[in-house]
Coordinates of C-alpha atoms in Angstrom, one line a residue:
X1 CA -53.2 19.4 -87.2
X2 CA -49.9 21.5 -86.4
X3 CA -48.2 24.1 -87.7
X4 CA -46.0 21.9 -89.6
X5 CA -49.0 20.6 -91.6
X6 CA -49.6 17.0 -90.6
X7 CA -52.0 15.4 -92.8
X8 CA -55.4 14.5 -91.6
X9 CA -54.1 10.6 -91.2
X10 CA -51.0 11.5 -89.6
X11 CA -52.7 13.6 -87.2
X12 CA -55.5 11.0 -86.4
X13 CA -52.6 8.2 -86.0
X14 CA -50.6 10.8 -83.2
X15 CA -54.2 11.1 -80.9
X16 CA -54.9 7.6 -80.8
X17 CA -51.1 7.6 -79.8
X18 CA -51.6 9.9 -76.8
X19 CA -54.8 8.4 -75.6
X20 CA -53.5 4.7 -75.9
X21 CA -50.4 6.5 -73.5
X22 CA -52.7 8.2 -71.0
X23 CA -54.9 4.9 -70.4
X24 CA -52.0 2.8 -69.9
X25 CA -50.6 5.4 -67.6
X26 CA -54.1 5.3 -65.8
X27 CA -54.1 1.6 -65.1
X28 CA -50.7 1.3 -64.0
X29 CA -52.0 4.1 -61.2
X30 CA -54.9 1.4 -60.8
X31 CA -52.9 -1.2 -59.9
X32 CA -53.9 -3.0 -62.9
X33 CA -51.3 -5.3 -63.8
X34 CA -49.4 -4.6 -60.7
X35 CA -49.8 -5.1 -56.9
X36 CA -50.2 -2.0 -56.3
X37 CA -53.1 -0.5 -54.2
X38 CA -55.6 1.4 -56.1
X39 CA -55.8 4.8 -55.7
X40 CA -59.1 5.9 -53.9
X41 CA -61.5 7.7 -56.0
X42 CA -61.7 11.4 -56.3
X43 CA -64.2 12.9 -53.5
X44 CA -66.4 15.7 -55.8
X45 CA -68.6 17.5 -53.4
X46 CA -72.3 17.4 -54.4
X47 CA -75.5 19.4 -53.3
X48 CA -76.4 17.1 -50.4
X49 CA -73.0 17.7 -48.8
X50 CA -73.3 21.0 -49.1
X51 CA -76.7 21.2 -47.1
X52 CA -74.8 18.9 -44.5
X53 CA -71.6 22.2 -44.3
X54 CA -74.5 24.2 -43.7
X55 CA -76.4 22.8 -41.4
X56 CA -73.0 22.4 -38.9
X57 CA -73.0 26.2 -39.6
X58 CA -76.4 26.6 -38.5
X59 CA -75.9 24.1 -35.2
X60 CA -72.4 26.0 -34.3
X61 CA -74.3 29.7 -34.6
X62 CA -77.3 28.3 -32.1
X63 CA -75.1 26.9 -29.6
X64 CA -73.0 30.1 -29.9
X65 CA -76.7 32.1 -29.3
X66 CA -77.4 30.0 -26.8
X67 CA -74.6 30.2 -24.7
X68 CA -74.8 33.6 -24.6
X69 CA -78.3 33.4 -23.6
X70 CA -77.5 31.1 -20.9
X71 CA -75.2 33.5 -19.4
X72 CA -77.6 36.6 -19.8
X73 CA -80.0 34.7 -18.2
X74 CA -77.8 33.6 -15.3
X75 CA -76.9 37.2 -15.0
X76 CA -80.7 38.0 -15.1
X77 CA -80.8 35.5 -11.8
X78 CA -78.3 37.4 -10.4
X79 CA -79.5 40.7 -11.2
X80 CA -82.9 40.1 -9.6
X81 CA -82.6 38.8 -6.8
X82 CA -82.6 42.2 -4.9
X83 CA -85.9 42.9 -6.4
X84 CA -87.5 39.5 -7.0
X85 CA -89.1 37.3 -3.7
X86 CA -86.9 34.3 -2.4
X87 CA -88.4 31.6 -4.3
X88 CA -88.6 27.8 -2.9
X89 CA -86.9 26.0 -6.1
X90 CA -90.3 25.9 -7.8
X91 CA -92.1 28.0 -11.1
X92 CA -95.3 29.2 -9.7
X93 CA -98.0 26.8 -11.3
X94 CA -100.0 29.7 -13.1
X95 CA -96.6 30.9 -14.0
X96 CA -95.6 27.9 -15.6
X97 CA -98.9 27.2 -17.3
X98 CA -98.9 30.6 -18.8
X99 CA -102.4 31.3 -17.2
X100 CA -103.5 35.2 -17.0
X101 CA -102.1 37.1 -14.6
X102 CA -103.1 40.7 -12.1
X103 CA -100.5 42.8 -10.7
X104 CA -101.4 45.7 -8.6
X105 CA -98.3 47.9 -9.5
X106 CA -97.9 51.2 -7.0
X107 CA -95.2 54.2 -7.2
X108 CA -94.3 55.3 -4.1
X109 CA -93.7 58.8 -3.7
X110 CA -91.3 58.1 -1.6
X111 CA -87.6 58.7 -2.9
X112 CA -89.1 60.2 -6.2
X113 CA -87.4 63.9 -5.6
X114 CA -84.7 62.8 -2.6
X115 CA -87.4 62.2 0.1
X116 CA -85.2 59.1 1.0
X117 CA -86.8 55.2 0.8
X118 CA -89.1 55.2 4.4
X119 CA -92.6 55.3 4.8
X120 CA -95.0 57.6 2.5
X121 CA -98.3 56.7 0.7
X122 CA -98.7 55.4 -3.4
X123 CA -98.7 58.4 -5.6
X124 CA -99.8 56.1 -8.4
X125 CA -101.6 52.7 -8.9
X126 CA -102.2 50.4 -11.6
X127 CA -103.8 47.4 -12.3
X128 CA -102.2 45.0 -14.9
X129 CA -103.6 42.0 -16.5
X130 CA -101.5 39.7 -18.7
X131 CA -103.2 37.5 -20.6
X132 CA -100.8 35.5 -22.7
X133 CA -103.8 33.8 -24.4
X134 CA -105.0 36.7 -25.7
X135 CA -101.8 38.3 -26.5
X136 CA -102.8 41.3 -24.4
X137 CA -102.1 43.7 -21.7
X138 CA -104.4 45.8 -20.1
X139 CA -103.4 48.8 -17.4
X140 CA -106.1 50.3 -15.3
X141 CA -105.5 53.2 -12.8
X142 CA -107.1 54.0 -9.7
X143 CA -107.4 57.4 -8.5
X144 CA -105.0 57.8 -5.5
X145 CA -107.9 59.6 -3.8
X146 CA -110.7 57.1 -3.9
X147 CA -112.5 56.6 -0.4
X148 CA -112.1 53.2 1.1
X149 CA -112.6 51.3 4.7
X150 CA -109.5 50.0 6.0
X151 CA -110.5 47.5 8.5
X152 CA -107.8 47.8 11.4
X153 CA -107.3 46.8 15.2
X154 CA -108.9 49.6 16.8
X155 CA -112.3 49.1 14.2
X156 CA -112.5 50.9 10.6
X157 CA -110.7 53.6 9.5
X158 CA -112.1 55.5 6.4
X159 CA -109.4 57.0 4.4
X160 CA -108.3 57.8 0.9
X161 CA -107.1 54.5 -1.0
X162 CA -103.1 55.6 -1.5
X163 CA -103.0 55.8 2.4
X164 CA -103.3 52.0 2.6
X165 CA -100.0 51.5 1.8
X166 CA -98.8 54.0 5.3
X167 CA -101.1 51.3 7.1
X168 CA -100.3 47.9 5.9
X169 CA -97.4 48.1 3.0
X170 CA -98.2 46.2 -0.3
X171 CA -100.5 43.8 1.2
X172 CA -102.6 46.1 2.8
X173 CA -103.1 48.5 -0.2
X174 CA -103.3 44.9 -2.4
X175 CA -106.3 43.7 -0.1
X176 CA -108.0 47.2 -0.8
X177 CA -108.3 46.5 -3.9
X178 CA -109.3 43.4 -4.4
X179 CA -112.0 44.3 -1.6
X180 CA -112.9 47.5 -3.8
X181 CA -112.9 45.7 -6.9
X182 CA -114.2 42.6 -6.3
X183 CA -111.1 41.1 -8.6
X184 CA -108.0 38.9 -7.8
X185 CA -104.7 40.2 -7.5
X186 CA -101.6 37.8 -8.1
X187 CA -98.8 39.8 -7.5
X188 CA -97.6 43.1 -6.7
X189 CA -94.7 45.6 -7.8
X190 CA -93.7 48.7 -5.9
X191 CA -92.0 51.3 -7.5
X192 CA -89.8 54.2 -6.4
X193 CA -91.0 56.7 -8.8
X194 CA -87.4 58.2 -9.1
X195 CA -86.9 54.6 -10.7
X196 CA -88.9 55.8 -13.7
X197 CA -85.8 58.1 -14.8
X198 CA -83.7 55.2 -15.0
X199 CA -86.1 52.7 -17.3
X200 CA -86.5 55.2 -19.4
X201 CA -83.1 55.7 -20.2
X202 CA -82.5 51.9 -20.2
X203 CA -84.6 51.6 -23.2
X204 CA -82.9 54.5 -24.7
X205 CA -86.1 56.9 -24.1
X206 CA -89.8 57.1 -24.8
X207 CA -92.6 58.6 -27.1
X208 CA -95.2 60.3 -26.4
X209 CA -98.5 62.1 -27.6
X210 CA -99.1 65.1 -25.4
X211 CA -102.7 66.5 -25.2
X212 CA -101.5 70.0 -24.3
X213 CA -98.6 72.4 -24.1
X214 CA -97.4 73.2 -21.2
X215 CA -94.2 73.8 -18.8
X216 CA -93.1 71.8 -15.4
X217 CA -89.8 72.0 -13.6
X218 CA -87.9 74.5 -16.0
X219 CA -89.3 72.0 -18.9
X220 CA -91.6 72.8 -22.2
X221 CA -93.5 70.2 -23.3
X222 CA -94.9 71.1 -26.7
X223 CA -98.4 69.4 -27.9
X224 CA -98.0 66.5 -29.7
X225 CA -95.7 63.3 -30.4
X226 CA -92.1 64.2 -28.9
X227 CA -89.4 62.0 -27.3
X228 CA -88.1 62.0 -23.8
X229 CA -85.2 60.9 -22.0
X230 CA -85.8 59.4 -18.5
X231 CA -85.5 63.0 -16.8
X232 CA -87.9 64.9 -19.3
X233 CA -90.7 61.6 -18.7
X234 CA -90.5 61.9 -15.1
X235 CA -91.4 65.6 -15.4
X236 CA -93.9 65.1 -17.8
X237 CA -95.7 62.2 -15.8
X238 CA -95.7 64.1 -12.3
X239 CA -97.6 67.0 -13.7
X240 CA -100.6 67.0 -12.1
X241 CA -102.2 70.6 -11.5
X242 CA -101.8 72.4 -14.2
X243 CA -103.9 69.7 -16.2
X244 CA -107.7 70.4 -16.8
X245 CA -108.4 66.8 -16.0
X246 CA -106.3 66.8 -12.6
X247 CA -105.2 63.7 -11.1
X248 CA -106.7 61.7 -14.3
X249 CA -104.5 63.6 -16.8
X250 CA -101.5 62.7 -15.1
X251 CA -102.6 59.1 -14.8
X252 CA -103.2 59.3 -18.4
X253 CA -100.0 60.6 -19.1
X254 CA -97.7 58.0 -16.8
X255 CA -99.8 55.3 -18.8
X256 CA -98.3 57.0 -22.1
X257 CA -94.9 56.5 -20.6
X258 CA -95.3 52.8 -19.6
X259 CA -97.0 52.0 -22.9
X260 CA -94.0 53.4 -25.0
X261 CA -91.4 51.4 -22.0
X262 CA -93.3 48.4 -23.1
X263 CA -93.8 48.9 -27.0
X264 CA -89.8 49.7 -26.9
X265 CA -88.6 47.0 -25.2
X266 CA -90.8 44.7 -27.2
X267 CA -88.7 45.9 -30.0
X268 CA -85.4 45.4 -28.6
X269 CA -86.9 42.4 -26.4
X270 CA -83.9 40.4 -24.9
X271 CA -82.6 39.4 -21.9
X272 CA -79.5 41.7 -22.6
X273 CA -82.2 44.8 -22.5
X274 CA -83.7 42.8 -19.4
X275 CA -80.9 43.2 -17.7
X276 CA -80.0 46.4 -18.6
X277 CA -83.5 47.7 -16.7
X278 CA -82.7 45.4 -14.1
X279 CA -79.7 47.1 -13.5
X280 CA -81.0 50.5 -13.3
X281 CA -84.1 50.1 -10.8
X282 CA -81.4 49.0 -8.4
X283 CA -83.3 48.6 -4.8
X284 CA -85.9 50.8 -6.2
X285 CA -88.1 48.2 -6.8
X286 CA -89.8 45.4 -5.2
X287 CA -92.0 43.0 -5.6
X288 CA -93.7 39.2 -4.9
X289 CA -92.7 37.3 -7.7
X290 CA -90.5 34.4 -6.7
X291 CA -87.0 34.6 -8.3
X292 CA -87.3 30.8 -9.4
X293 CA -90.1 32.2 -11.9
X294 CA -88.7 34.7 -13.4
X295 CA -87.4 32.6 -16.6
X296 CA -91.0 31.0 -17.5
X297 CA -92.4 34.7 -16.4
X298 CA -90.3 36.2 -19.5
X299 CA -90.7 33.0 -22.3
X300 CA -94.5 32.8 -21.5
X301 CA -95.7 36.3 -21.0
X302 CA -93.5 38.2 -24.0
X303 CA -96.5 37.6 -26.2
X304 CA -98.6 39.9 -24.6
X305 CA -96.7 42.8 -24.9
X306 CA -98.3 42.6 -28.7
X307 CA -101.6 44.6 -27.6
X308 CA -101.6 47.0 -24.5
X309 CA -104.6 49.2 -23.9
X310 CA -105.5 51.5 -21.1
X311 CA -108.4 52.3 -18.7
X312 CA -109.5 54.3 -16.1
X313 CA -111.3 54.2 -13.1
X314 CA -113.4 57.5 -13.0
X315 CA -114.4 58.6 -9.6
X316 CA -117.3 61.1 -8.3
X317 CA -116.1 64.7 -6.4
X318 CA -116.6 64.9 -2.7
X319 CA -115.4 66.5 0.3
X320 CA -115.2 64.9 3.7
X321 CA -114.1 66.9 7.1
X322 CA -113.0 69.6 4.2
X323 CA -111.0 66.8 2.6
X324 CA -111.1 66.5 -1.5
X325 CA -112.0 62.6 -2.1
X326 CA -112.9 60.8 -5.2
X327 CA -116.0 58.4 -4.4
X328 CA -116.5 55.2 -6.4
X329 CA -120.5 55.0 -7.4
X330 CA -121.7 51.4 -7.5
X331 CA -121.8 51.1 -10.8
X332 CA -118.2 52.1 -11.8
X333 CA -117.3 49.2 -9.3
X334 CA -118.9 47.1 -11.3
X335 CA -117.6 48.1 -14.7
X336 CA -114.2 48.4 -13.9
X337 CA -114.5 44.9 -12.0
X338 CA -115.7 43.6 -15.4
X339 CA -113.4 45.2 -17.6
X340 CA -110.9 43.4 -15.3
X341 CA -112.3 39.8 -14.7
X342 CA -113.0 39.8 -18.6
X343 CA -109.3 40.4 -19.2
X344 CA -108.6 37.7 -16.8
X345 CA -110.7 35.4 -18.3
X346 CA -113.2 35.2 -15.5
X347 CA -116.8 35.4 -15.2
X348 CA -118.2 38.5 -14.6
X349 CA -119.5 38.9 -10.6
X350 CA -122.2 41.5 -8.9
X351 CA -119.3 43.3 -6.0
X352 CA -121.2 44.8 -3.0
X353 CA -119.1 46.3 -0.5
X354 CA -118.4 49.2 2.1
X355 CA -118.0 51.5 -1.0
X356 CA -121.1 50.5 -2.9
X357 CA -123.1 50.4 0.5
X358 CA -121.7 53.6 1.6
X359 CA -122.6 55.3 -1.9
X360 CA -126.0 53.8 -1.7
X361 CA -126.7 55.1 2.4
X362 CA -125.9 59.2 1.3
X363 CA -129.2 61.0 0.8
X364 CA -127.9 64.2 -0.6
X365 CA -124.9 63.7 -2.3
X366 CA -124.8 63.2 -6.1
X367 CA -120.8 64.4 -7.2
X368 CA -122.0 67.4 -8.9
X369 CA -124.1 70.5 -7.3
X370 CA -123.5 68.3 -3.6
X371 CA -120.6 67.1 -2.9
X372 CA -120.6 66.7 1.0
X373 CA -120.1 63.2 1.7
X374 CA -121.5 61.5 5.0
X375 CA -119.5 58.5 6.7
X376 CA -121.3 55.7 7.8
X377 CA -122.1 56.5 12.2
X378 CA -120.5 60.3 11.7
X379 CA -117.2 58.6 11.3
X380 CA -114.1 61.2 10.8
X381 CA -111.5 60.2 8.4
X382 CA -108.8 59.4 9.3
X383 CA -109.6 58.3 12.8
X384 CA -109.6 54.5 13.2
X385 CA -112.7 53.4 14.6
X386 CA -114.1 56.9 14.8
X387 CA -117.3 55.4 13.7
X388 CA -117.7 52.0 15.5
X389 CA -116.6 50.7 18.4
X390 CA -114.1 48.3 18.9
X391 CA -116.1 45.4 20.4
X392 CA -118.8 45.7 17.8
X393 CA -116.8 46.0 15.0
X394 CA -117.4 43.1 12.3
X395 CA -116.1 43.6 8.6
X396 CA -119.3 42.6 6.3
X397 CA -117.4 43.2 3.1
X398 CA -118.1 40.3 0.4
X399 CA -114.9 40.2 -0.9
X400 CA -112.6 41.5 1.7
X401 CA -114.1 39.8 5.5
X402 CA -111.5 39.5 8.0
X403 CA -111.1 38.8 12.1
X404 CA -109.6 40.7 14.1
X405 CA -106.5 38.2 14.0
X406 CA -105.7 39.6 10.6
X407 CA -106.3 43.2 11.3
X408 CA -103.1 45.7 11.0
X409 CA -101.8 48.3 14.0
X410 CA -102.5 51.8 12.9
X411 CA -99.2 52.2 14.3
X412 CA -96.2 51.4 13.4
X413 CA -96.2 48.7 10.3
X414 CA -94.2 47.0 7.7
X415 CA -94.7 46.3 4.4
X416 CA -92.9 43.1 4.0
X417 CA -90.8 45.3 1.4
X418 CA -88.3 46.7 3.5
X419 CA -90.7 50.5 4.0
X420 CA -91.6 51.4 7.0
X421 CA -94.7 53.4 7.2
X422 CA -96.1 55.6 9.8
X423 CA -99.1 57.2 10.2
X424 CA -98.5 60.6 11.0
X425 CA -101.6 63.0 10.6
X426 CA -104.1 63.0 8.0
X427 CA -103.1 61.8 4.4
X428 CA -103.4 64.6 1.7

């Protein structure tokens, strides 16, 4: 009804009216009675259609992603190929299988505090297992002071363990180890320990928890949990004797700062923040790992980085020719050669060497009240083939034998990193 006041009939009769109009109008649209071409039917959108908008959404975003990944990663190529070994087109196998890996990882102290990029022993060294499997890492450090045999042309040379890397470069100090250790050792990585500034930076800093207050280089370093920029962390990891526990303080300290490197870039994970480190090191670091695996090295091994735990190897006190040494007792060998093989995944072996023989052949030495350690034939370190001669000289190491083909000048050597090393006087 209407404001004129239709009656309830009248009112009925005018609706049918209109709706009779509107259906008439509708099939004339239709092409009923006509020839014209029906009109095609309204499209309403419905929920599946809506799933299928989304999803093109989704598929546009992951190409975007991975476009930009490509390019990272291309960049990544780039980036590394100054650090990185030429590769031959081809992923390493244990790479590309994600199989547990050792790298002996050494910072030279060489370049650390402008003292230029030649020659120089390893202020530090670590041994790093990646087990993928387990989602682990593991670091172990060797004290730069522990007595080894360096097998060499002129017959064996008994010096401290950071000197191997004057000798023989990375290859030589590598083969120490394994011979010491009675482990594998896949790859290595040498670092300029100036380089340390510039990671740290690169992942926007570190934490730390420091044992002890104390001051180095104009810098305070309160007790506890603080944060450092690159600078303050290289300070705070070259400290060495103002701590109680000497060399193993600072080693315990550099491991704080690689830890946190690791647990930050975890976090901000990418190949952007790859790069970004990549970029800093510069020619600061080298190492064995072919470029062409450097892809599957970052996809299969990012797991790990969920659990990293440290180690050390502790060492006994001893002075040779009035030389401070740390002396490896037989049965650290063995436990830090477990500890290791047991990260690897690898059965557990009995090592016997020229450090566990040597050990065993001292009659008064214990680490403690005597610490006057003998050489095998009144040997002086230091002075290849002091202690054999030449002719008779036979390595009888069970995990490091060698002929005299493979043996390395005491001269003048390289380290297949572009350091030269020369042995000038005894190592301190």
């Amino acid at each position: 009804m209407n404001d004129e006041h239709e009656t309830r009939e009248e009112y009925r009769r005018e609706l049918e009216n209109r709706i009779n109009q509107r259906v008439a109008e509708n099939n004339a649209n239709r092409g009923e009675g006509n020839n014209l071409p029906p009109k095609p039917p309204i499209h309403r959108p419905n929920r599946g259609d809506g799933y299928k908008w989304v999803r093109r959404v989704i598929l546009l975003i992951t190409l975007i992603v991975l476009c930009f990944a490509g390019f990272e990663y291309h960049k990544l190529q780039s980036t590394a190929k100054g650090i990185f070994a030429t590769g031959d087109g081809k992923v390493d196998t244990k790479i590309k299988n994600g199989d547990p890996l050792s790298i002996l990882v050494m910072g030279t102290d060489v370049g650390a505090l402008n003292r230029g990029n030649t020659g120089g022993n390893t202020d530090t060294m670590e041994i790093i297992t990646v087990n993928p499997k387990q989602e682990k890492i593991t670091m172990t450090s060797l004290p730069r002071d522990t007595l080894v045999r360096v097998n060499t042309e002129d017959g064996a040379d008994y010096v401290k363990i950071n000197a191997a890397y004057s000798i023989g470069g990375a290859k030589q100090s590598v083969k120490q180890v394994k011979e010491l250790l009675g482990i594998p050792i896949d790859y290595y990585v040498v670092v300029n320990m100036g380089v340390m500034e510039k990671v740290v930076n690169a992942v926007g800093g570190v934490t730390v928890d420091n044992p002890f207050a104390f001051t180095y280089e104009g810098h305070h370093f309160k007790k506890g949990k603080q944060h450092l920029n690159g600078s303050e962390a290289l300070k705070y990891s070259r400290m060495r004797y103002d701590d109680p526990n000497n060399d193993y303080g600072r080693q315990k300290r550099g491991q704080q700062v690689i830890e946190s490197v690791i647990s930050t870039f975890k976090k901000k994970g990418s190949l952007t923040a790859a790069n970004k480190i990549l970029d800093a090191v510069g020619d600061r670091i080298q190492t064995n790992v072919p470029t062409d695996s450097i892809g599957a090295l970052y996809s299969n091994y990012r797991v790990a980085m969920n659990s990293v735990s440290t180690y050390h190897f502790q060492g006994k006190n001893a002075t040779i020719d009035g030389a401070s040494f740390q002396i490896a007792s037989p049965k650290e060998i063995n436990r830090v050669s477990k500890l290791i093989r047991t990260a690897l995944g690898l059965k557990v072996k009995h090592v016997s060497n020229a450090e566990t023989r040597m050990y065993n052949e001292q009659t008064d030495y214990d680490g403690y009240n005597n610490v006057n350690f003998v050489l095998p034939n009144n040997a002086t370190y230091n002075v290849p083939g002091s202690g054999t001669s030449k002719s008779s000289f036979k390595s009888t190491s069970s995990f490091g034998t060698s002929d005299s083909s493979n043996f390395i000048s005491n001269s003048t050597t390289t380290s297949g990193l572009g350091f030269v090393g020369k042995r000038l006087g005894k190592n301190s």
